[in-house]
Short mmCIF file of C-alpha atoms in Angstrom, two decimals:
data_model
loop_
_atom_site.label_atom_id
_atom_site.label_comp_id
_atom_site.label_asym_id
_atom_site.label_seq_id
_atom_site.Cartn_x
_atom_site.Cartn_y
_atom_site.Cartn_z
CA UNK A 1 13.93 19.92 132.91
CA UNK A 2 10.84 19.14 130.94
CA UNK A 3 10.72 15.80 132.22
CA UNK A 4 10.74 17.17 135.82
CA UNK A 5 7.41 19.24 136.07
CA UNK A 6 5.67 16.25 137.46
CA UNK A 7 8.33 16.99 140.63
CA UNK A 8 6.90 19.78 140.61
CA UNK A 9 3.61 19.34 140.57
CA UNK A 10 3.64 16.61 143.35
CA UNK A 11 4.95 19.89 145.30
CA UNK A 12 2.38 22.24 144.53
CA UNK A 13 -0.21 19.54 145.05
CA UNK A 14 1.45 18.55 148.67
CA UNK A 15 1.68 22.60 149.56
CA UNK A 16 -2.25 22.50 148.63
CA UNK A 17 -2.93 19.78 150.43
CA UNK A 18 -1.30 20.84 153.31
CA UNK A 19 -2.93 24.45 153.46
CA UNK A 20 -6.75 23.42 152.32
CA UNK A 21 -6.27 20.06 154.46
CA UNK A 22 -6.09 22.21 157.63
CA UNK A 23 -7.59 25.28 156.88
CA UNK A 24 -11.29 24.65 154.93
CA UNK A 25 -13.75 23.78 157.14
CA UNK A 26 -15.23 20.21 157.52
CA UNK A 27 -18.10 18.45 158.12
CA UNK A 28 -18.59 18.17 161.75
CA UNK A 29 -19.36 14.41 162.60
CA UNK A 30 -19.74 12.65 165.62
CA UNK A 31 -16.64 11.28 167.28
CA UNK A 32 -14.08 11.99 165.25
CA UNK A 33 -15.35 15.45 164.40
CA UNK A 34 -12.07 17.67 163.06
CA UNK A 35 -9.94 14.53 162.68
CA UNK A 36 -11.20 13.90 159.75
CA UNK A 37 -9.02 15.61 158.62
CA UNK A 38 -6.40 13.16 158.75
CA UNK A 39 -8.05 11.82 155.38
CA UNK A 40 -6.00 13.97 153.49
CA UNK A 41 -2.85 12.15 155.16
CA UNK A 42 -3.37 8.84 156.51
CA UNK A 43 -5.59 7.41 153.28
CA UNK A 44 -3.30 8.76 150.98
CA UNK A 45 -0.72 6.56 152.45
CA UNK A 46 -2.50 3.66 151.81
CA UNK A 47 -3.45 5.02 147.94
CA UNK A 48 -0.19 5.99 147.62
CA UNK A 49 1.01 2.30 148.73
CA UNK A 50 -1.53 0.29 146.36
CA UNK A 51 -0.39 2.29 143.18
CA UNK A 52 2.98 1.95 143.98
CA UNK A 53 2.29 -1.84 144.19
CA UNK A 54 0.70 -1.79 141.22
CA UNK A 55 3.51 -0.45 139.25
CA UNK A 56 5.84 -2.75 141.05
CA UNK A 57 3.21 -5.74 139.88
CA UNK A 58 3.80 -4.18 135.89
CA UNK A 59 7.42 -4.38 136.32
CA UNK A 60 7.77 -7.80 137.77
CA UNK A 61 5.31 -8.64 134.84
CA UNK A 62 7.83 -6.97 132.44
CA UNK A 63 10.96 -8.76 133.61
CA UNK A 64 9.26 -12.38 133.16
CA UNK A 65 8.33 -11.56 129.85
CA UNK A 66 11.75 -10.17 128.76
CA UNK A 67 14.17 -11.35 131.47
CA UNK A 68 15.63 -7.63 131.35
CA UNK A 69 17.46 -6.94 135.11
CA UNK A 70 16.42 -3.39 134.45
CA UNK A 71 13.17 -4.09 134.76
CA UNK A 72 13.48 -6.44 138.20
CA UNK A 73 15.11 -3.25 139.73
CA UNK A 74 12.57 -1.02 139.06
CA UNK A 75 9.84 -3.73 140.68
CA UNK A 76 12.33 -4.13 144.07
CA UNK A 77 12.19 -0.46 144.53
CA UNK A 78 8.61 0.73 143.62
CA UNK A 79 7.57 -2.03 146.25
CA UNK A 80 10.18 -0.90 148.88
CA UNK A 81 8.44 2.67 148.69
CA UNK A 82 4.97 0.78 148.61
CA UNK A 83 5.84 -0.69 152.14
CA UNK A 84 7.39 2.28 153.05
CA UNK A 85 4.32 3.88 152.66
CA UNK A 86 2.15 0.92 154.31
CA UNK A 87 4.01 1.06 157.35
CA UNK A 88 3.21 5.00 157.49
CA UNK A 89 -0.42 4.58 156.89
CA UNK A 90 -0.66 1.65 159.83
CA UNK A 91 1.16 3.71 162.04
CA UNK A 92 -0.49 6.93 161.42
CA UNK A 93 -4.08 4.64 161.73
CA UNK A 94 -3.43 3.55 165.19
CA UNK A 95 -2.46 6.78 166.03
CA UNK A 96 -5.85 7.75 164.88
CA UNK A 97 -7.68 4.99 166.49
CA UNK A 98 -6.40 5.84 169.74
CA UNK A 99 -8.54 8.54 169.91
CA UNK A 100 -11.70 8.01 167.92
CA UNK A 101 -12.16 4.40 168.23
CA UNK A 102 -11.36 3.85 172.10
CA UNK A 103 -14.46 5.57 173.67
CA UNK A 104 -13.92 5.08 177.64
CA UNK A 105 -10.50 5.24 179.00
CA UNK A 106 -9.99 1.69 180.81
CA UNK A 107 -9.82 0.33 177.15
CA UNK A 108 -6.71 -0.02 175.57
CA UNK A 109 -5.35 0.42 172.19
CA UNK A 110 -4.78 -3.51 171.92
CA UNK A 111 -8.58 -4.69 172.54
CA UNK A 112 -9.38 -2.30 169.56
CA UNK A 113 -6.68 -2.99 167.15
CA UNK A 114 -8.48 -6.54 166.55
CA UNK A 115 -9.49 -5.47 164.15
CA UNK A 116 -9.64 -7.52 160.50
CA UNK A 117 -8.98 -4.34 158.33
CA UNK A 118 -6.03 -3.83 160.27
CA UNK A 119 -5.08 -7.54 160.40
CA UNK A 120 -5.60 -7.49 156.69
CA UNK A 121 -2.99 -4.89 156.39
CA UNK A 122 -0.89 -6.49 158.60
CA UNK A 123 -0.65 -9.58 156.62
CA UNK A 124 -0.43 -7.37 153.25
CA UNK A 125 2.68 -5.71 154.67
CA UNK A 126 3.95 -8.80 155.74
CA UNK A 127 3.85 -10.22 152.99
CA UNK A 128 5.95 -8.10 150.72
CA UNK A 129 8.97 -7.85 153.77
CA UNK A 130 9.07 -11.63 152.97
CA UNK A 131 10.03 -10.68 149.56
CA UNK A 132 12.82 -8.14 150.59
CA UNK A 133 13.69 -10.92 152.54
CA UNK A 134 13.17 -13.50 149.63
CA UNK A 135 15.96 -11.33 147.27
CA UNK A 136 18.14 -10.90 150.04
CA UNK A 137 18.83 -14.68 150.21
CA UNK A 138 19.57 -15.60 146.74
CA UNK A 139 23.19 -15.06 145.71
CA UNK A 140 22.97 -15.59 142.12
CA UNK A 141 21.03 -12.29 140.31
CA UNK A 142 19.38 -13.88 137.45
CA UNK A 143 17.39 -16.82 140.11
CA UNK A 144 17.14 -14.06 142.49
CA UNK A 145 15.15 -11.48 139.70
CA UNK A 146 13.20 -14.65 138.44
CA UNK A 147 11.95 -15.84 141.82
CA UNK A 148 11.12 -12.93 143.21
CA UNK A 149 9.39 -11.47 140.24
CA UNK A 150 6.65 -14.30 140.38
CA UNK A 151 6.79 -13.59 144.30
CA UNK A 152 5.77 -10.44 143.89
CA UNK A 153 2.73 -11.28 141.62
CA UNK A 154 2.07 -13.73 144.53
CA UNK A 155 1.83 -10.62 147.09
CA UNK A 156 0.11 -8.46 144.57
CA UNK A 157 -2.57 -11.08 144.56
CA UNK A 158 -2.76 -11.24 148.20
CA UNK A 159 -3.33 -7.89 148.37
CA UNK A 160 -7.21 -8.49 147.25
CA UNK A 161 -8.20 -10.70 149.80
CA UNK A 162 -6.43 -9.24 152.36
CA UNK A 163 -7.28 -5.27 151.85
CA UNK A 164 -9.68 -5.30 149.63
CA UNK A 165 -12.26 -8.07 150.13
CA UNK A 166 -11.90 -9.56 153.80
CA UNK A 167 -12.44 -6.15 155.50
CA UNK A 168 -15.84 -5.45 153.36
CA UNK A 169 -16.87 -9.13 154.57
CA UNK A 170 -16.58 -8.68 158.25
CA UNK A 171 -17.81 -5.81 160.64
CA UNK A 172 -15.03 -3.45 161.83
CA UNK A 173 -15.22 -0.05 163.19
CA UNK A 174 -13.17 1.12 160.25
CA UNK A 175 -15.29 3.01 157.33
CA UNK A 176 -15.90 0.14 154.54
CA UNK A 177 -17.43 -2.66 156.97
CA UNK A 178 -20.75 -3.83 156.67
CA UNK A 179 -22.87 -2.80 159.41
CA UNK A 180 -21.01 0.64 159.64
CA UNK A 181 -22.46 3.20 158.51
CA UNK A 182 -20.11 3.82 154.56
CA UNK A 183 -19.92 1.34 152.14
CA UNK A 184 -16.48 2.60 150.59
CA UNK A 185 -13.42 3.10 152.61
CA UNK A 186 -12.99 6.55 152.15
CA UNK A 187 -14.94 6.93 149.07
CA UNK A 188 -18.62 7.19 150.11
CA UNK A 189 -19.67 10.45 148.93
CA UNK A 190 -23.19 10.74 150.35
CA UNK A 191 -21.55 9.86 153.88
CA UNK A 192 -18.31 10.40 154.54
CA UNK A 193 -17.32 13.22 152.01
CA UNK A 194 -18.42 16.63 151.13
CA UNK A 195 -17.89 17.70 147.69
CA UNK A 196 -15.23 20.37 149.66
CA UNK A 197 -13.45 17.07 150.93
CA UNK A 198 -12.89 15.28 147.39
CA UNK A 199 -11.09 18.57 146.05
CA UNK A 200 -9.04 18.10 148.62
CA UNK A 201 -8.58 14.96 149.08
CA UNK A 202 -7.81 13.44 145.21
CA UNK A 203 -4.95 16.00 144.65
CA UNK A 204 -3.63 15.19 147.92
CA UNK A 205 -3.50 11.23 146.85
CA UNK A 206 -2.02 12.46 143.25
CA UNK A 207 0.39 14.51 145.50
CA UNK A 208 1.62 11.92 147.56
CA UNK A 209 1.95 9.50 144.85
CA UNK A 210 3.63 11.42 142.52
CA UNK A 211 6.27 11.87 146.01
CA UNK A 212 6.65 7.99 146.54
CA UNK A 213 7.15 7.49 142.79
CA UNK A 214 9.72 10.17 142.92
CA UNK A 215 11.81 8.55 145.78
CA UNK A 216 11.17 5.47 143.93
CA UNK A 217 13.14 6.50 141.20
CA UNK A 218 16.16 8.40 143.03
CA UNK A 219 16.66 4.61 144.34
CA UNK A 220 16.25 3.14 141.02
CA UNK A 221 18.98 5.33 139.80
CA UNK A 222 21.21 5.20 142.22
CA UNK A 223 20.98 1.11 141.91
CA UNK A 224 21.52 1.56 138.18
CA UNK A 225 24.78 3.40 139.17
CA UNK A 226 25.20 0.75 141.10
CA UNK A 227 25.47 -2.01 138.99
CA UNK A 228 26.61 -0.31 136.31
CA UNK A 229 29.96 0.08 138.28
CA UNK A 230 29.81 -3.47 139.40
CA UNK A 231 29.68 -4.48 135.93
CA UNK A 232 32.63 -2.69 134.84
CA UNK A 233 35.13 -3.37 137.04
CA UNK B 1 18.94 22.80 134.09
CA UNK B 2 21.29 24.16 137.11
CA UNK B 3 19.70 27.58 136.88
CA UNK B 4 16.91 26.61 136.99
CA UNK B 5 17.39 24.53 140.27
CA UNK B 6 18.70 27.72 141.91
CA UNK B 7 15.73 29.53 141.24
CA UNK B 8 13.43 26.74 142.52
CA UNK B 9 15.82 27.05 145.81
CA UNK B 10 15.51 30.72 145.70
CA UNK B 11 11.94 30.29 145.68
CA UNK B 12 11.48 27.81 148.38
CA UNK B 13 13.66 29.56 150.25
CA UNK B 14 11.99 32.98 150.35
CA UNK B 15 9.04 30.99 150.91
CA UNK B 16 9.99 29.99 153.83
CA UNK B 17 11.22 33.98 154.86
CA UNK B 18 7.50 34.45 154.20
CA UNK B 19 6.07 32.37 156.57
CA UNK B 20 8.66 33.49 159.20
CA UNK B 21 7.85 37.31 158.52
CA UNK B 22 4.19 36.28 158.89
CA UNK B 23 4.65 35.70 162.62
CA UNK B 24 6.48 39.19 162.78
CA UNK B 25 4.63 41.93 160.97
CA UNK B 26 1.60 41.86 162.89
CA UNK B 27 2.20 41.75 166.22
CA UNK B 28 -0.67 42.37 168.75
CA UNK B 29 -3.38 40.45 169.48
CA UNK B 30 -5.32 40.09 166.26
CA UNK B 31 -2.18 38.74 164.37
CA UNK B 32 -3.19 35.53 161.63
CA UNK B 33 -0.95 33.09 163.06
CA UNK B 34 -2.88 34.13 166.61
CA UNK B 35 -6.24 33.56 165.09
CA UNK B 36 -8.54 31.02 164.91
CA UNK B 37 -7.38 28.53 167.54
CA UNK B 38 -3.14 29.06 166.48
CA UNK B 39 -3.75 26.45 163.68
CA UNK B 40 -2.19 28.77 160.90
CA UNK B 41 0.95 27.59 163.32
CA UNK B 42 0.45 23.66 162.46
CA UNK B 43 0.24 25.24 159.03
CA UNK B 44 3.41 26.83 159.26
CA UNK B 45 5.64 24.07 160.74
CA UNK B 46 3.74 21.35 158.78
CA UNK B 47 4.30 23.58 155.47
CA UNK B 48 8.42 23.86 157.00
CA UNK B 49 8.78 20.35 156.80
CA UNK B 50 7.36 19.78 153.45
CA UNK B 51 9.34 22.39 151.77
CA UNK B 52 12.08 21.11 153.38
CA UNK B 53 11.95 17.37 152.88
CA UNK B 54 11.10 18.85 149.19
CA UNK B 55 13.93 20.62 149.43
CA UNK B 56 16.28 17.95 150.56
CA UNK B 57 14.57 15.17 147.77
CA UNK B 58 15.31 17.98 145.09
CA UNK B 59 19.01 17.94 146.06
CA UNK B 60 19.28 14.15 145.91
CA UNK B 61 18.22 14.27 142.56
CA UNK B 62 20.65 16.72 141.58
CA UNK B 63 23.67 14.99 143.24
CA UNK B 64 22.26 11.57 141.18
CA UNK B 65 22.07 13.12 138.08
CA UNK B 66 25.85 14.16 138.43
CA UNK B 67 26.86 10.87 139.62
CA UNK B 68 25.03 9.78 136.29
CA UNK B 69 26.70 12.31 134.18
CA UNK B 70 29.83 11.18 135.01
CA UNK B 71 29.50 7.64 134.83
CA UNK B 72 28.06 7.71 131.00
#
């Protein structure tokens, strides 16, 4: 049980985050004035989604070096929860968008979502279904682990361009273009957060995390299970 | 390790009892979950579905770690 308090923790965090997230007050700004509050949700996706990429990046790193299967399992399922999670943050963004960005009501959602942040993300996300689908057509498990391994340091890699450094390039209407008013996504503390926001808001990405890595490793487990009885019989 | 998972459900359970008898006690206008715009209400259901998708992770877990224990 010692090993679990971290379980724990991610609920105590999320049971925070939950209460504070919609019950101290926030700054009141223009346009999206209490939605901001959808920072303690919708960010955390994507935070949750980059560190869970980032693990899966170690692991893949781990099984070239080694050739362990172990270690290939644990990359396929932290980035299966990593684009779990990216596919929540994009949806729960447009939901946003749809009322903050579109300001008179003959626009639609579509004009808006060109957007190269969300393009960016788009192509992120994309990229790491083509590895699911990448393992899914290999038959042979060693060539399948091996391939896919250095595919996933291939999407990991594409994640700076594509969420990192295009959207700071171009101007978008999300926070973290040039031209708008924050210079970090999220992160500006002169502009975008009050000091009340950041107590918030870093437990509820350590939260959140600590939840995907959880569900990570239930699948992990169960896969181990898994193959364990395939190798037996 | 299984006692302690039953008092983690006890817990979460009268957890939730709590937030139920929170809408109760006070009846009358000047009731919390009445205050304030309703949005100790969002609380309440968004606090329901954590606990319970907590809840529901927490048993996966458990039912893994058997299948575990009796494969080794």
């Amino acid at each position: 049980m010692k090993k679990n308090w971290w379980k724990i923790l991610s609920l105590l965090l999320l049971i925070y985050t939950v209460i504070a997230g919609f019950l101290v007050a926030v700054p009141d700004l223009p346009i999206i004035h209490q939605s901001i509050r959808n920072l303690y949700f919708h960010v955390c996706m994507w935070f949750g989604m980059m560190i869970l990429f980032i693990i899966s990046f170690v692991y893949s790193i781990k099984y070239l070096r080694g050739f362990n299967l172990r270690n290939d399992i644990y990359a396929q399922h932290f980035a299966a929860v990593g684009t779990f999670f990216g596919i929540l943050g994009y949806i729960t963004g447009s939901i946003w968008a749809n009322y903050t960005w579109l300001t008179d009501q003959s626009q639609s959602l579509g004009t808006v979502l060109k957007e190269p942040k969300l393009i960016g993300a788009a192509i992120a996300l994309l990229i790491y279904g083509a590895y699911f689908v990448l393992r899914g057509s290999f038959t042979d498990m060693d060539k399948k682990a091996r391939v896919s391994a250095v595919y996933n340091i291939f999407a990991f890699a594409m994640l700076f361009p594509s969420i990192w450094i295009i959207p700071r390039l171009v101007g978008s209407l999300h926070p973290g273009a040039p031209g708008s008013d924050s210079g970090n996504p999220a992160l500006n503390a002169q502009k975008d957060l009050d000091a009340g926001m950041r107590m918030i808001f870093y437990p509820a990405v350590i939260g959140w995390t600590l939840l995907g890595v959880w569900i990570a490793t239930l699948k992990i487990r169960l896969q181990l299970i898994k193959d364990k009885t395939l190798l037996n019989e | 390790m299984n006692k302690f998972i039953l008092r983690l459900v006890f817990c979460v359970v009268s957890l939730l009892f709590c937030t139920a008898s929170f809408a109760q006690d006070n009846s009358g206008t000047e009731d919390v979950m009445r205050s304030n715009g309703k949005i100790y209400v969002v609380v309440a259901v968004c606090l329901t579905i954590l606990i319970g998708l907590f809840f529901y992770v927490f048993s996966l877990d458990r039912k893994i770690s058997r299948l575990e224990k009796n494969k080794d």
